[in-house]
Structures are given as structure tokens and as C-alpha cells.
PDB file of C-alpha atoms in Angstrom:
ATOM      1  CA  UNK A 901     -29.104 -37.935  16.910  1.00 83.00           C
ATOM      2  CA  UNK A 902     -30.281 -34.360  16.441  1.00 87.00           C
ATOM      3  CA  UNK A 903     -26.852 -32.857  17.725  1.00 88.00           C
ATOM      4  CA  UNK A 904     -25.302 -35.172  15.176  1.00 84.00           C
ATOM      5  CA  UNK A 905     -27.324 -33.873  12.439  1.00 86.00           C
ATOM      6  CA  UNK A 906     -26.946 -30.095  13.298  1.00 87.00           C
ATOM      7  CA  UNK A 907     -23.308 -30.825  13.433  1.00 86.00           C
ATOM      8  CA  UNK A 908     -23.409 -32.373  10.169  1.00 86.00           C
ATOM      9  CA  UNK A 909     -25.237 -29.593   8.565  1.00 87.00           C
ATOM     10  CA  UNK A 910     -22.815 -26.886  10.322  1.00 87.00           C
ATOM     11  CA  UNK A 911     -19.712 -28.668   8.736  1.00 88.00           C
ATOM     12  CA  UNK A 912     -21.502 -28.850   5.177  1.00 87.00           C
ATOM     13  CA  UNK A 913     -22.169 -25.002   5.462  1.00 87.00           C
ATOM     14  CA  UNK A 914     -18.804 -24.033   6.454  1.00 84.00           C
ATOM     15  CA  UNK A 915     -17.496 -26.415   3.590  1.00 86.00           C
ATOM     16  CA  UNK A 916     -19.861 -24.668   0.932  1.00 84.00           C
ATOM     17  CA  UNK A 917     -18.775 -20.914   2.501  1.00 81.00           C
ATOM     18  CA  UNK A 918     -15.125 -22.035   2.319  1.00 79.00           C
ATOM     19  CA  UNK A 919     -15.428 -23.268  -1.405  1.00 83.00           C
ATOM     20  CA  UNK A 920     -17.358 -19.919  -2.163  1.00 82.00           C
ATOM     21  CA  UNK A 921     -14.755 -17.798  -0.918  1.00 76.00           C
ATOM     22  CA  UNK A 922     -11.981 -19.944  -2.548  1.00 79.00           C
ATOM     23  CA  UNK A 923     -14.023 -19.433  -5.997  1.00 83.00           C
ATOM     24  CA  UNK A 924     -14.171 -15.507  -5.511  1.00 80.00           C
ATOM     25  CA  UNK A 925     -10.744 -15.311  -4.596  1.00 78.00           C
ATOM     26  CA  UNK A 926      -9.815 -17.083  -7.806  1.00 81.00           C
ATOM     27  CA  UNK A 927     -12.106 -14.903  -9.827  1.00 82.00           C
ATOM     28  CA  UNK A 928     -10.984 -11.636  -8.537  1.00 81.00           C
ATOM     29  CA  UNK A 929      -7.003 -12.863  -8.859  1.00 81.00           C
ATOM     30  CA  UNK A 930      -7.655 -13.824 -12.529  1.00 85.00           C
ATOM     31  CA  UNK A 931      -9.311 -10.384 -13.100  1.00 85.00           C
ATOM     32  CA  UNK A 932      -6.674  -8.244 -11.526  1.00 81.00           C
ATOM     33  CA  UNK A 933      -3.880 -10.241 -13.798  1.00 82.00           C
ATOM     34  CA  UNK A 934      -6.122  -9.723 -16.961  1.00 87.00           C
ATOM     35  CA  UNK A 935      -6.908  -5.847 -16.219  1.00 87.00           C
ATOM     36  CA  UNK A 936      -3.076  -5.529 -16.623  1.00 84.00           C
ATOM     37  CA  UNK A 937      -3.016  -6.130 -20.344  1.00 87.00           C
ATOM     38  CA  UNK A 938      -5.441  -3.498 -21.447  1.00 89.00           C
ATOM     39  CA  UNK A 939      -3.513  -0.874 -18.904  1.00 88.00           C
ATOM     40  CA  UNK A 940      -0.020  -2.017 -20.310  1.00 87.00           C
ATOM     41  CA  UNK A 941      -1.584  -1.282 -23.982  1.00 89.00           C
ATOM     42  CA  UNK A 942      -2.958   2.221 -22.722  1.00 89.00           C
ATOM     43  CA  UNK A 943       0.584   3.090 -21.336  1.00 84.00           C
ATOM     44  CA  UNK A 944       2.325   2.159 -24.442  1.00 86.00           C
ATOM     45  CA  UNK A 945      -0.012   4.362 -26.567  1.00 87.00           C
ATOM     46  CA  UNK A 946       0.340   7.398 -24.246  1.00 86.00           C
ATOM     47  CA  UNK A 947       4.346   6.826 -24.583  1.00 83.00           C
ATOM     48  CA  UNK A 948       3.967   7.910 -28.125  1.00 82.00           C
ATOM     49  CA  UNK A 949       2.608  11.295 -27.109  1.00 82.00           C
ATOM     50  CA  UNK A 950       4.154  14.250 -25.057  1.00 81.00           C
ATOM     51  CA  UNK A 951       1.415  16.692 -24.267  1.00 84.00           C
ATOM     52  CA  UNK A 952       0.046  17.853 -20.976  1.00 83.00           C
ATOM     53  CA  UNK A 953      -2.969  15.450 -21.530  1.00 86.00           C
ATOM     54  CA  UNK A 954      -0.920  12.479 -22.128  1.00 85.00           C
ATOM     55  CA  UNK A 955       1.208  13.178 -19.105  1.00 81.00           C
ATOM     56  CA  UNK A 956      -2.032  13.407 -16.929  1.00 82.00           C
ATOM     57  CA  UNK A 957      -3.613  10.275 -18.421  1.00 87.00           C
ATOM     58  CA  UNK A 958      -0.291   8.475 -17.809  1.00 83.00           C
ATOM     59  CA  UNK A 959      -0.454   9.504 -14.001  1.00 81.00           C
ATOM     60  CA  UNK A 960      -3.902   8.353 -13.858  1.00 84.00           C
ATOM     61  CA  UNK A 961      -2.996   4.887 -15.464  1.00 86.00           C
ATOM     62  CA  UNK A 962      -0.334   4.581 -12.681  1.00 82.00           C
ATOM     63  CA  UNK A 963      -3.255   5.163 -10.147  1.00 81.00           C
ATOM     64  CA  UNK A 964      -5.088   2.502 -11.475  1.00 87.00           C
ATOM     65  CA  UNK A 965      -2.197   0.202 -11.651  1.00 84.00           C
ATOM     66  CA  UNK A 966      -1.560   0.839  -7.944  1.00 81.00           C
ATOM     67  CA  UNK A 967      -5.203   0.042  -7.219  1.00 83.00           C
ATOM     68  CA  UNK A 968      -5.165  -3.138  -9.062  1.00 85.00           C
ATOM     69  CA  UNK A 969      -1.738  -3.939  -6.906  1.00 82.00           C
ATOM     70  CA  UNK A 970      -3.690  -3.251  -3.799  1.00 82.00           C
ATOM     71  CA  UNK A 971      -6.212  -5.511  -4.777  1.00 82.00           C
ATOM     72  CA  UNK A 972      -3.911  -8.525  -5.378  1.00 81.00           C
ATOM     73  CA  UNK A 973      -2.061  -7.589  -2.036  1.00 81.00           C
ATOM     74  CA  UNK A 974      -5.263  -7.733  -0.222  1.00 79.00           C
ATOM     75  CA  UNK A 975      -6.115 -11.420  -1.699  1.00 78.00           C
ATOM     76  CA  UNK A 976      -2.874 -12.308  -1.071  1.00 76.00           C
ATOM     77  CA  UNK A 977      -2.937 -11.437   2.578  1.00 76.00           C
ATOM     78  CA  UNK A 978      -5.994 -13.519   3.264  1.00 65.00           C
ATOM     79  CA  UNK A 979      -4.106 -16.771   1.671  1.00 62.00           C
ATOM     80  CA  UNK A 980      -2.710 -19.334   3.812  1.00 56.00           C
ATOM     81  CA  UNK A 981       0.407 -19.423   1.659  1.00 55.00           C
ATOM     82  CA  UNK A 982       3.010 -16.473   0.964  1.00 60.00           C
ATOM     83  CA  UNK A 983       5.704 -15.738  -1.109  1.00 71.00           C
ATOM     84  CA  UNK A 984       7.997 -13.755   1.157  1.00 80.00           C
ATOM     85  CA  UNK A 985      11.544 -13.890   0.237  1.00 86.00           C
ATOM     86  CA  UNK A 986      13.612 -12.554   3.432  1.00 89.00           C
ATOM     87  CA  UNK A 987      16.839 -11.582   2.478  1.00 92.00           C
ATOM     88  CA  UNK A 988      19.424  -8.432   3.005  1.00 94.00           C
ATOM     89  CA  UNK A 989      18.448  -5.435   0.788  1.00 94.00           C
ATOM     90  CA  UNK A 990      19.851  -2.110   0.197  1.00 96.00           C
ATOM     91  CA  UNK A 991      16.887   0.050   1.149  1.00 96.00           C
ATOM     92  CA  UNK A 992      17.892   2.830  -1.323  1.00 97.00           C
ATOM     93  CA  UNK A 993      17.125  -0.190  -4.327  1.00 97.00           C
ATOM     94  CA  UNK A 994      13.755  -0.535  -2.809  1.00 96.00           C
ATOM     95  CA  UNK A 995      12.860   3.042  -2.452  1.00 96.00           C
ATOM     96  CA  UNK A 996      14.071   4.623  -5.401  1.00 96.00           C
ATOM     97  CA  UNK A 997      12.026   2.533  -7.850  1.00 94.00           C
ATOM     98  CA  UNK A 998       8.991   3.640  -5.955  1.00 92.00           C
ATOM     99  CA  UNK A 999      10.055   7.092  -6.327  1.00 94.00           C
ATOM    100  CA  UNK A1000      10.456   6.788 -10.086  1.00 91.00           C
ATOM    101  CA  UNK A1001       6.926   5.315 -10.170  1.00 87.00           C
ATOM    102  CA  UNK A1002       5.463   8.803  -9.226  1.00 89.00           C
ATOM    103  CA  UNK A1003       7.964  10.842 -11.041  1.00 88.00           C
ATOM    104  CA  UNK A1004       5.602  12.081 -13.454  1.00 84.00           C
ATOM    105  CA  UNK A1005       3.118  13.278 -10.843  1.00 87.00           C
ATOM    106  CA  UNK A1006       5.879  14.932  -8.896  1.00 91.00           C
ATOM    107  CA  UNK A1007       6.821  16.849 -12.048  1.00 87.00           C
ATOM    108  CA  UNK A1008       3.166  17.524 -13.285  1.00 85.00           C
ATOM    109  CA  UNK A1009       2.057  18.884  -9.768  1.00 89.00           C
ATOM    110  CA  UNK A1010       5.291  20.809  -9.050  1.00 92.00           C
ATOM    111  CA  UNK A1011       5.611  18.717  -5.750  1.00 95.00           C
ATOM    112  CA  UNK A1012       9.100  18.976  -4.492  1.00 96.00           C
ATOM    113  CA  UNK A1013      11.050  15.771  -3.624  1.00 96.00           C
ATOM    114  CA  UNK A1014      13.854  15.903  -1.006  1.00 97.00           C
ATOM    115  CA  UNK A1015      15.426  12.609  -1.126  1.00 95.00           C
ATOM    116  CA  UNK A1016      18.333  11.944   1.068  1.00 89.00           C
ATOM    117  CA  UNK A1017      20.592   8.908   0.325  1.00 94.00           C
ATOM    118  CA  UNK A1018      19.431   6.272   2.758  1.00 95.00           C
ATOM    119  CA  UNK A1019      22.708   3.978   2.841  1.00 93.00           C
ATOM    120  CA  UNK A1020      20.962   1.550   5.000  1.00 94.00           C
ATOM    121  CA  UNK A1021      20.699  -2.420   4.768  1.00 94.00           C
ATOM    122  CA  UNK A1022      17.479  -3.943   5.955  1.00 94.00           C
ATOM    123  CA  UNK A1023      16.698  -7.732   6.477  1.00 93.00           C
ATOM    124  CA  UNK A1024      13.298  -7.927   4.494  1.00 93.00           C
ATOM    125  CA  UNK A1025      11.159  -8.818   1.346  1.00 92.00           C
ATOM    126  CA  UNK A1026      12.078  -6.455  -1.233  1.00 93.00           C
ATOM    127  CA  UNK A1027       8.844  -6.692  -3.243  1.00 91.00           C
ATOM    128  CA  UNK A1028       6.515  -6.439  -0.141  1.00 92.00           C
ATOM    129  CA  UNK A1029       8.354  -3.437   1.451  1.00 95.00           C
ATOM    130  CA  UNK A1030       8.520  -1.741  -1.944  1.00 94.00           C
ATOM    131  CA  UNK A1031       4.508  -2.053  -1.903  1.00 93.00           C
ATOM    132  CA  UNK A1032       4.297  -0.337   1.286  1.00 95.00           C
ATOM    133  CA  UNK A1033       6.530   2.340   0.245  1.00 96.00           C
ATOM    134  CA  UNK A1034       4.622   3.082  -2.993  1.00 93.00           C
ATOM    135  CA  UNK A1035       1.417   3.278  -0.730  1.00 93.00           C
ATOM    136  CA  UNK A1036       2.836   5.677   1.591  1.00 95.00           C
ATOM    137  CA  UNK A1037       4.231   7.734  -1.251  1.00 95.00           C
ATOM    138  CA  UNK A1038       0.724   7.581  -2.953  1.00 91.00           C
ATOM    139  CA  UNK A1039      -0.975   8.893   0.054  1.00 91.00           C
ATOM    140  CA  UNK A1040       1.580  11.641   0.793  1.00 94.00           C
ATOM    141  CA  UNK A1041       0.898  12.835  -3.081  1.00 92.00           C
ATOM    142  CA  UNK A1042      -2.517  12.575  -2.600  1.00 90.00           C
ATOM    143  CA  UNK A1043      -3.202  14.701   0.300  1.00 92.00           C
ATOM    144  CA  UNK A1044      -0.504  17.309  -0.593  1.00 94.00           C
ATOM    145  CA  UNK A1045      -1.841  19.983  -3.014  1.00 92.00           C
ATOM    146  CA  UNK A1046       1.504  21.757  -2.934  1.00 93.00           C
ATOM    147  CA  UNK A1047       4.912  21.840  -0.823  1.00 95.00           C
ATOM    148  CA  UNK A1048       7.143  18.802  -0.567  1.00 96.00           C
ATOM    149  CA  UNK A1049       7.648  15.382   0.043  1.00 97.00           C
ATOM    150  CA  UNK A1050      10.737  14.141   2.025  1.00 97.00           C
ATOM    151  CA  UNK A1051      12.215  10.622   2.377  1.00 97.00           C
ATOM    152  CA  UNK A1052      14.967  10.297   4.790  1.00 97.00           C
ATOM    153  CA  UNK A1053      16.418   8.146   7.673  1.00 96.00           C
ATOM    154  CA  UNK A1054      16.208   8.620  11.335  1.00 93.00           C
ATOM    155  CA  UNK A1055      18.607   6.980  13.934  1.00 86.00           C
ATOM    156  CA  UNK A1056      18.089   3.171  14.636  1.00 85.00           C
ATOM    157  CA  UNK A1057      16.578   2.274  11.304  1.00 91.00           C
ATOM    158  CA  UNK A1058      13.607   4.055  10.766  1.00 95.00           C
ATOM    159  CA  UNK A1059      12.601   5.049   7.405  1.00 97.00           C
ATOM    160  CA  UNK A1060      10.604   8.479   7.289  1.00 97.00           C
ATOM    161  CA  UNK A1061       8.232   9.667   4.511  1.00 97.00           C
ATOM    162  CA  UNK A1062       7.085  13.204   5.334  1.00 97.00           C
ATOM    163  CA  UNK A1063       4.872  15.501   3.364  1.00 97.00           C
ATOM    164  CA  UNK A1064       3.445  19.005   3.816  1.00 96.00           C
ATOM    165  CA  UNK A1065       0.114  18.148   3.158  1.00 94.00           C
ATOM    166  CA  UNK A1066      -3.408  18.931   4.779  1.00 92.00           C
ATOM    167  CA  UNK A1067      -2.382  16.477   7.574  1.00 92.00           C
ATOM    168  CA  UNK A1068      -4.674  14.141   9.822  1.00 90.00           C
ATOM    169  CA  UNK A1069      -7.050  15.222  12.350  1.00 89.00           C
ATOM    170  CA  UNK A1070      -6.066  14.365  15.784  1.00 91.00           C
ATOM    171  CA  UNK A1071      -9.300  12.168  16.452  1.00 90.00           C
ATOM    172  CA  UNK A1072      -8.522  10.236  13.301  1.00 89.00           C
ATOM    173  CA  UNK A1073      -4.725   9.838  13.995  1.00 91.00           C
ATOM    174  CA  UNK A1074      -5.186   6.694  16.518  1.00 89.00           C
ATOM    175  CA  UNK A1075      -7.288   4.806  13.865  1.00 90.00           C
ATOM    176  CA  UNK A1076      -5.471   5.576  10.457  1.00 90.00           C
ATOM    177  CA  UNK A1077      -4.343   1.854  10.157  1.00 91.00           C
ATOM    178  CA  UNK A1078      -7.544   0.436  11.053  1.00 89.00           C
ATOM    179  CA  UNK A1079      -9.214  -1.415   8.065  1.00 85.00           C
ATOM    180  CA  UNK A1080     -12.030   0.601   6.195  1.00 78.00           C
ATOM    181  CA  UNK A1081     -11.423   3.563   8.337  1.00 75.00           C
ATOM    182  CA  UNK A1082     -11.112   6.779   6.251  1.00 72.00           C
ATOM    183  CA  UNK A1083     -11.609   9.559   8.721  1.00 67.00           C
ATOM    184  CA  UNK A1084     -12.515  13.295   8.157  1.00 64.00           C
ATOM    185  CA  UNK A1085      -9.898  13.664   5.070  1.00 60.00           C
ATOM    186  CA  UNK A1086     -11.252  10.494   3.285  1.00 54.00           C
ATOM    187  CA  UNK A1087     -14.824  11.500   3.605  1.00 50.00           C
ATOM    188  CA  UNK A1088     -14.267  15.136   2.656  1.00 55.00           C
ATOM    189  CA  UNK A1089     -11.995  14.391  -0.167  1.00 55.00           C
ATOM    190  CA  UNK A1090     -13.674  11.035  -1.359  1.00 51.00           C
ATOM    191  CA  UNK A1091     -10.325   9.738  -2.235  1.00 56.00           C
ATOM    192  CA  UNK A1092      -9.734   7.113   0.436  1.00 59.00           C
ATOM    193  CA  UNK A1093     -10.501   3.555   0.382  1.00 61.00           C
ATOM    194  CA  UNK A1094      -9.536   2.755   4.089  1.00 69.00           C
ATOM    195  CA  UNK A1095      -7.361  -0.026   2.891  1.00 82.00           C
ATOM    196  CA  UNK A1096      -3.935   1.478   2.025  1.00 86.00           C
ATOM    197  CA  UNK A1097      -2.389   2.135   5.508  1.00 91.00           C
ATOM    198  CA  UNK A1098      -4.012  -1.013   6.907  1.00 91.00           C
ATOM    199  CA  UNK A1099      -2.542  -3.121   4.395  1.00 90.00           C
ATOM    200  CA  UNK A1100       0.960  -1.422   5.205  1.00 93.00           C
ATOM    201  CA  UNK A1101       0.595  -2.386   8.707  1.00 94.00           C
ATOM    202  CA  UNK A1102      -0.372  -5.803   8.212  1.00 92.00           C
ATOM    203  CA  UNK A1103       2.653  -6.387   5.675  1.00 92.00           C
ATOM    204  CA  UNK A1104       5.141  -4.722   7.633  1.00 94.00           C
ATOM    205  CA  UNK A1105       4.033  -6.783  11.152  1.00 92.00           C
ATOM    206  CA  UNK A1106       4.322 -10.007   8.817  1.00 90.00           C
ATOM    207  CA  UNK A1107       7.861  -8.877   8.010  1.00 91.00           C
ATOM    208  CA  UNK A1108       8.903  -8.142  11.561  1.00 92.00           C
ATOM    209  CA  UNK A1109       8.738  -4.345  11.025  1.00 94.00           C
ATOM    210  CA  UNK A1110       6.473  -1.679  12.559  1.00 94.00           C
ATOM    211  CA  UNK A1111       4.799   1.516  11.425  1.00 95.00           C
ATOM    212  CA  UNK A1112       3.567   4.743  13.218  1.00 95.00           C
ATOM    213  CA  UNK A1113       2.113   8.246  12.003  1.00 95.00           C
ATOM    214  CA  UNK A1114       2.671  11.583  13.146  1.00 95.00           C
ATOM    215  CA  UNK A1115       0.565  14.288  11.793  1.00 93.00           C
ATOM    216  CA  UNK A1116      -0.722  18.057  12.453  1.00 92.00           C
ATOM    217  CA  UNK A1117      -3.594  19.461  10.177  1.00 92.00           C
ATOM    218  CA  UNK A1118      -2.457  21.954   7.531  1.00 91.00           C
ATOM    219  CA  UNK A1119       1.149  20.979   8.509  1.00 92.00           C
ATOM    220  CA  UNK A1120       1.492  17.602   6.986  1.00 94.00           C
ATOM    221  CA  UNK A1121       2.249  14.118   7.910  1.00 95.00           C
ATOM    222  CA  UNK A1122       5.197  12.030   8.930  1.00 97.00           C
ATOM    223  CA  UNK A1123       5.040   7.876   8.386  1.00 97.00           C
ATOM    224  CA  UNK A1124       7.944   6.138  10.333  1.00 97.00           C
ATOM    225  CA  UNK A1125       8.553   2.939   9.099  1.00 96.00           C
ATOM    226  CA  UNK A1126      10.875   1.094  11.834  1.00 96.00           C
ATOM    227  CA  UNK A1127      12.662  -1.595  10.073  1.00 94.00           C
ATOM    228  CA  UNK A1128      14.322  -3.309  12.589  1.00 85.00           C
ATOM    229  CA  UNK A1129      13.068  -6.771  13.155  1.00 72.00           C
ATOM    230  CA  UNK A1130      10.943  -6.865  16.201  1.00 61.00           C
ATOM    231  CA  UNK A1131      10.146 -10.495  16.025  1.00 54.00           C
ATOM    232  CA  UNK A1132      11.024 -13.675  14.027  1.00 45.00           C
ATOM    233  CA  UNK A1133       8.789 -14.382  11.045  1.00 50.00           C
ATOM    234  CA  UNK A1134       6.990 -17.718  11.073  1.00 45.00           C
ATOM    235  CA  UNK A1135       8.809 -20.058   8.399  1.00 44.00           C
TER     236      UNK A1135
END
């Protein structure tokens, strides 16, 4: 009888916990969608000006939009449902919009962009892979005070995004895709959330792709996204 009562209490507590989690997820999802309206209004107002300040503020608004999208992506990854649409996509059609998203920052900070036409077709979800590319580009710009960012293909379907930034310490490199891990650069520059590369790895794994990082301190970082299907996605 005691065991049955304890089991009933456990099940009730688990039900309450699940309900609380769902309510919290619904709230933050609603918040993320609602915050897009004032962000859009700010962006529209800034389009009427063309000054160094307006260009800088436009870049910062873009960062806010990216963080909101990151929050939504994090919530969706924890959901039992998914909205993956797997089809054949031209990789250039996925990467170029991500590059345009940061065009203002490239120009303002005088970071050189070396973009080679990719001419590659990938079986993937266009929206989710686009998020990954944007996140990797964001990191490349964040940690590249000056220099360049290069986007190119390696043989066998590997997309490379290479920067000439501050690089990653050798002791941090094996853990950069772990949830919440920021490493020395994140702690010293106070710009890292420890979620960006974690989300990239999780998304790419679900898409059947993989990701790796190569870096040298003060000489930059190369992120390699292997776009071959390493496993079949679950229906």
C-alpha cells in the first residue's frame, strides 16, 4: 500500500512537472514571436537613415533577431514534434541568404568575404541548415576583429567556413560543441552563450550531417560541415 501511494505521488509530481515545462515552453515561444514585431519596427525606422550610427544599430538589431531565432530553435529542439522538410536543395541558395544577413557587418567592420560558388546539391532541410550556416558565420564575425571569412567546398561534400580570427585554445577545441561550454574566449570576451555551436551540432545530427572544428590561436578557425547523409532520419 505504501509503495502504491508513493508511486501515485511520483506520477502526480511527474505530471505537474511536465505541465509546468509545457507552460514555460509555450510562454517563451509566444514571447519570441511577439518580440519580432518591435524588432521589425526598429529595423523599418532605421532604413530611413543612412549614417554610421544607423548602420551600426542595424547590425545590432540583426544580432537581436539572431538571438531570438536561437531561442526559438532551442525550444523546438526540445519538442517532440518537428517541422523538417527534407528535399534536394542547391547549397548556394541556402548560404547566400545567410551571407546577405551579415552584409552590413562585413562592410562596417571591413571584414573581407571570400565566397567561392559552391555548385553543390544537398539533401537536407533548407531552413534548419540555413540556421546552422548563419550561426557559424555569426561566430566567425564575432571572433574576427580584422581579416577575412572564407566560404568554400572541400571534396566529398564538405562545406567550410574559415576565419582569420582569434582562434580557439587547444584545450577548449574538443568541447566547443558541448551545451553551455564557452571556453577561454567566451569567458574573456563575454560574448558567448555556449549554445550556438551546440545547437548546430544537434541540428546537423538530426539532419544526418556532421560538423567538426579546426583552430589555431591567433590564426583563425575552420568549421567543416559534412553534408553527406551519414544516417537516415527517423520519419
